[in-house]
Amino acid sequence: MESSGGYELLIGARIKQHRQSQGLSMRELGRRTDLSVSFLSQVERGLVSVSISSLRKIADALDVSIMFFLDDRVNDDPIVHAGNRRIEIPPGFSDYIEVISPNLGQKAEVILAHMSPGSSYAAQPLKAPTDECIYMIQGSIKIGLDGKDYKLNPGDSVCFKGNSLTGVHCVSDENASWFWVITPPEF
């Protein structure tokens, strides 16, 4: 697919920079992704558009979120000011999250999750295994892990493998908020 311009150049430059920062040859990236070296070279030079499925393979091979390549707000600024947080409603989530980690290329993602009373989150299949930790700030949630439910109150924390999460439910009469650390990034 022929390139239409600037965005392909940005994505290609990010792929090349991240590949080189990890000391990977294009041949090794091709082996890890099952994509040809010729195609990868064209992608890195912004000569072709890359499909989401190919970009996901590249992101997985480079151990970053696919959003590292797509989000034009990625930068090296270590500060994320309150008004500049990325707000998302992930699949299966009834309320919203704020991404508070500064750079989508990092090994871990820190989010501030919010859930209103009675709301639930049905866990979605993960693209890769994750390690996760939740620290409750306000309200109470019930978290399902491997078929068992646990109640978390302010100050409580839990760490778990991401694939063990079955869901989260706000069980308090007030909004619940918690820090959620995920590695590698998933949202």
Short mmCIF file of C-alpha atoms in Angstrom, two decimals:
data_model
loop_
_atom_site.label_atom_id
_atom_site.label_comp_id
_atom_site.label_asym_id
_atom_site.label_seq_id
_atom_site.Cartn_x
_atom_site.Cartn_y
_atom_site.Cartn_z
CA MET A 1 0.00 0.00 0.00
CA GLU A 2 1.47 3.33 -1.06
CA SER A 3 2.19 5.96 1.53
CA SER A 4 0.19 9.16 1.61
CA GLY A 5 2.71 11.18 3.57
CA GLY A 6 3.66 12.41 7.01
CA TYR A 7 2.10 9.92 9.38
CA GLU A 8 3.87 7.00 7.73
CA LEU A 9 7.17 8.88 8.13
CA LEU A 10 6.48 9.43 11.84
CA ILE A 11 5.52 5.79 12.45
CA GLY A 12 8.51 4.55 10.45
CA ALA A 13 10.92 6.83 12.32
CA ARG A 14 9.59 5.62 15.67
CA ILE A 15 9.95 1.99 14.64
CA LYS A 16 13.52 2.53 13.42
CA GLN A 17 14.55 4.53 16.50
CA HIS A 18 13.11 1.97 18.90
CA ARG A 19 14.55 -0.99 16.98
CA GLN A 20 18.01 0.59 16.98
CA SER A 21 17.79 1.56 20.66
CA GLN A 22 17.31 -2.15 21.42
CA GLY A 23 20.27 -3.09 19.23
CA LEU A 24 18.10 -5.13 16.85
CA SER A 25 18.94 -5.58 13.21
CA MET A 26 16.18 -5.31 10.66
CA ARG A 27 16.73 -9.00 9.91
CA GLU A 28 16.12 -9.91 13.57
CA LEU A 29 12.97 -7.77 13.68
CA GLY A 30 11.81 -9.53 10.52
CA ARG A 31 12.41 -12.91 12.14
CA ARG A 32 10.47 -11.91 15.28
CA THR A 33 7.53 -10.50 13.30
CA ASP A 34 7.48 -12.83 10.28
CA LEU A 35 7.63 -9.71 8.09
CA SER A 36 10.13 -9.34 5.24
CA VAL A 37 13.21 -7.15 5.64
CA SER A 38 12.23 -5.37 2.42
CA PHE A 39 8.79 -4.50 3.82
CA LEU A 40 10.25 -3.37 7.16
CA SER A 41 12.76 -1.16 5.35
CA GLN A 42 9.95 0.50 3.39
CA VAL A 43 7.92 0.98 6.58
CA GLU A 44 10.87 2.57 8.42
CA ARG A 45 11.44 4.96 5.52
CA GLY A 46 7.74 5.91 5.41
CA LEU A 47 7.33 4.60 1.87
CA VAL A 48 4.33 2.36 2.64
CA SER A 49 1.44 2.33 5.06
CA VAL A 50 1.56 -0.44 7.63
CA SER A 51 -1.55 -2.42 8.60
CA ILE A 52 -2.67 -2.56 12.22
CA SER A 53 -1.92 -6.30 12.33
CA SER A 54 1.65 -5.75 11.08
CA LEU A 55 2.11 -2.82 13.45
CA ARG A 56 0.92 -5.01 16.36
CA LYS A 57 3.54 -7.64 15.41
CA ILE A 58 6.23 -4.96 15.36
CA ALA A 59 5.07 -3.48 18.69
CA ASP A 60 5.04 -6.93 20.32
CA ALA A 61 8.53 -7.69 18.99
CA LEU A 62 9.84 -4.37 20.32
CA ASP A 63 8.00 -4.80 23.64
CA VAL A 64 5.96 -1.59 23.42
CA SER A 65 2.29 -0.72 23.15
CA ILE A 66 1.00 -0.27 19.60
CA MET A 67 0.02 3.24 20.71
CA PHE A 68 3.73 4.10 21.01
CA PHE A 69 3.76 4.27 17.21
CA LEU A 70 0.30 5.81 16.70
CA ASP A 71 -0.04 8.49 19.37
CA ASP A 72 1.32 11.81 18.19
CA ARG A 73 1.66 12.95 21.81
CA VAL A 74 4.59 10.60 22.52
CA ASN A 75 7.56 12.64 23.71
CA ASP A 76 10.43 12.56 26.13
CA ASP A 77 8.91 15.04 28.60
CA PRO A 78 8.92 13.34 32.03
CA ILE A 79 5.97 15.46 33.24
CA VAL A 80 2.30 14.83 32.48
CA HIS A 81 0.32 17.80 33.73
CA ALA A 82 -3.18 17.06 35.07
CA GLY A 83 -4.88 18.79 32.15
CA ASN A 84 -2.85 16.88 29.56
CA ARG A 85 -3.60 13.30 30.59
CA ARG A 86 -4.90 10.96 27.94
CA ILE A 87 -8.50 9.96 28.81
CA GLU A 88 -9.79 6.62 27.51
CA ILE A 89 -12.76 4.30 27.87
CA PRO A 90 -11.23 0.84 27.29
CA PRO A 91 -13.34 -2.02 25.87
CA GLY A 92 -15.46 -3.54 28.63
CA PHE A 93 -14.91 -0.56 30.97
CA SER A 94 -18.05 1.33 32.00
CA ASP A 95 -16.32 4.51 33.18
CA TYR A 96 -12.91 5.93 32.20
CA ILE A 97 -9.19 5.83 32.84
CA GLU A 98 -6.52 8.54 32.79
CA VAL A 99 -3.12 7.51 31.47
CA ILE A 100 -0.69 9.21 33.83
CA SER A 101 2.59 7.71 32.65
CA PRO A 102 4.43 10.18 30.43
CA ASN A 103 5.68 8.07 27.54
CA LEU A 104 3.96 5.23 25.74
CA GLY A 105 7.36 3.69 24.98
CA GLN A 106 8.04 2.80 28.61
CA LYS A 107 8.00 -0.75 29.96
CA ALA A 108 5.15 -0.01 32.39
CA GLU A 109 1.98 1.99 32.09
CA VAL A 110 0.44 3.82 35.04
CA ILE A 111 -3.23 4.70 34.90
CA LEU A 112 -5.72 6.28 37.25
CA ALA A 113 -8.98 4.34 36.94
CA HIS A 114 -12.37 5.70 37.91
CA MET A 115 -15.59 3.77 38.45
CA SER A 116 -19.00 5.00 39.59
CA PRO A 117 -21.14 3.10 42.12
CA GLY A 118 -22.53 -0.12 40.65
CA SER A 119 -20.30 0.01 37.55
CA SER A 120 -18.33 -2.99 36.33
CA TYR A 121 -15.39 -3.86 34.11
CA ALA A 122 -15.42 -7.19 32.31
CA ALA A 123 -11.81 -8.19 31.68
CA GLN A 124 -10.85 -8.41 28.00
CA PRO A 125 -8.42 -10.91 26.44
CA LEU A 126 -4.84 -9.64 26.64
CA LYS A 127 -2.50 -9.41 23.66
CA ALA A 128 0.43 -10.51 25.84
CA PRO A 129 1.01 -11.66 29.44
CA THR A 130 1.10 -8.78 31.93
CA ASP A 131 2.00 -8.16 35.55
CA GLU A 132 -0.38 -5.74 37.22
CA CYS A 133 -0.76 -3.95 40.54
CA ILE A 134 -3.70 -1.95 41.89
CA TYR A 135 -3.56 0.55 44.77
CA MET A 136 -6.94 1.84 46.00
CA ILE A 137 -7.31 5.58 46.56
CA GLN A 138 -11.02 6.01 47.29
CA GLY A 139 -14.19 3.95 47.34
CA SER A 140 -14.30 0.16 47.28
CA ILE A 141 -14.10 -2.36 44.48
CA LYS A 142 -14.50 -6.09 44.22
CA ILE A 143 -11.88 -7.62 41.95
CA GLY A 144 -12.18 -11.09 40.46
CA LEU A 145 -8.95 -13.08 40.18
CA ASP A 146 -8.99 -16.69 38.98
CA GLY A 147 -12.61 -17.15 40.06
CA LYS A 148 -12.20 -15.64 43.55
CA ASP A 149 -13.49 -12.21 44.55
CA TYR A 150 -11.50 -9.81 46.72
CA LYS A 151 -12.70 -6.51 48.18
CA LEU A 152 -10.27 -3.59 48.12
CA ASN A 153 -10.70 -0.46 50.25
CA PRO A 154 -8.61 2.75 50.31
CA GLY A 155 -4.98 1.93 51.07
CA ASP A 156 -5.33 -1.73 49.98
CA SER A 157 -3.30 -3.11 47.10
CA VAL A 158 -3.13 -6.27 45.04
CA CYS A 159 -0.64 -7.58 42.49
CA PHE A 160 -1.53 -10.26 39.95
CA LYS A 161 -0.94 -11.75 36.50
CA GLY A 162 -3.17 -9.92 34.02
CA ASN A 163 -4.70 -13.08 32.60
CA SER A 164 -6.08 -13.97 36.05
CA LEU A 165 -8.30 -10.87 36.14
CA THR A 166 -11.96 -11.68 35.46
CA GLY A 167 -13.49 -8.33 36.34
CA VAL A 168 -13.84 -5.32 38.62
CA HIS A 169 -17.04 -4.02 40.25
CA CYS A 170 -17.53 -0.82 42.28
CA VAL A 171 -19.23 -1.91 45.51
CA SER A 172 -19.17 1.43 47.36
CA ASP A 173 -21.76 4.20 47.45
CA GLU A 174 -19.13 6.65 46.22
CA ASN A 175 -16.93 6.76 43.14
CA ALA A 176 -13.96 4.43 43.29
CA SER A 177 -10.49 5.48 42.08
CA TRP A 178 -7.27 3.50 42.00
CA PHE A 179 -3.79 3.50 40.55
CA TRP A 180 -3.27 0.62 38.14
CA VAL A 181 0.25 -0.27 37.02
CA ILE A 182 0.54 -2.62 34.04
CA THR A 183 3.67 -4.04 32.45
CA PRO A 184 4.00 -4.26 29.54
CA PRO A 185 1.48 -1.51 28.69
CA GLU A 186 -1.94 -2.75 27.63
CA PHE A 187 -4.23 0.29 27.38
#
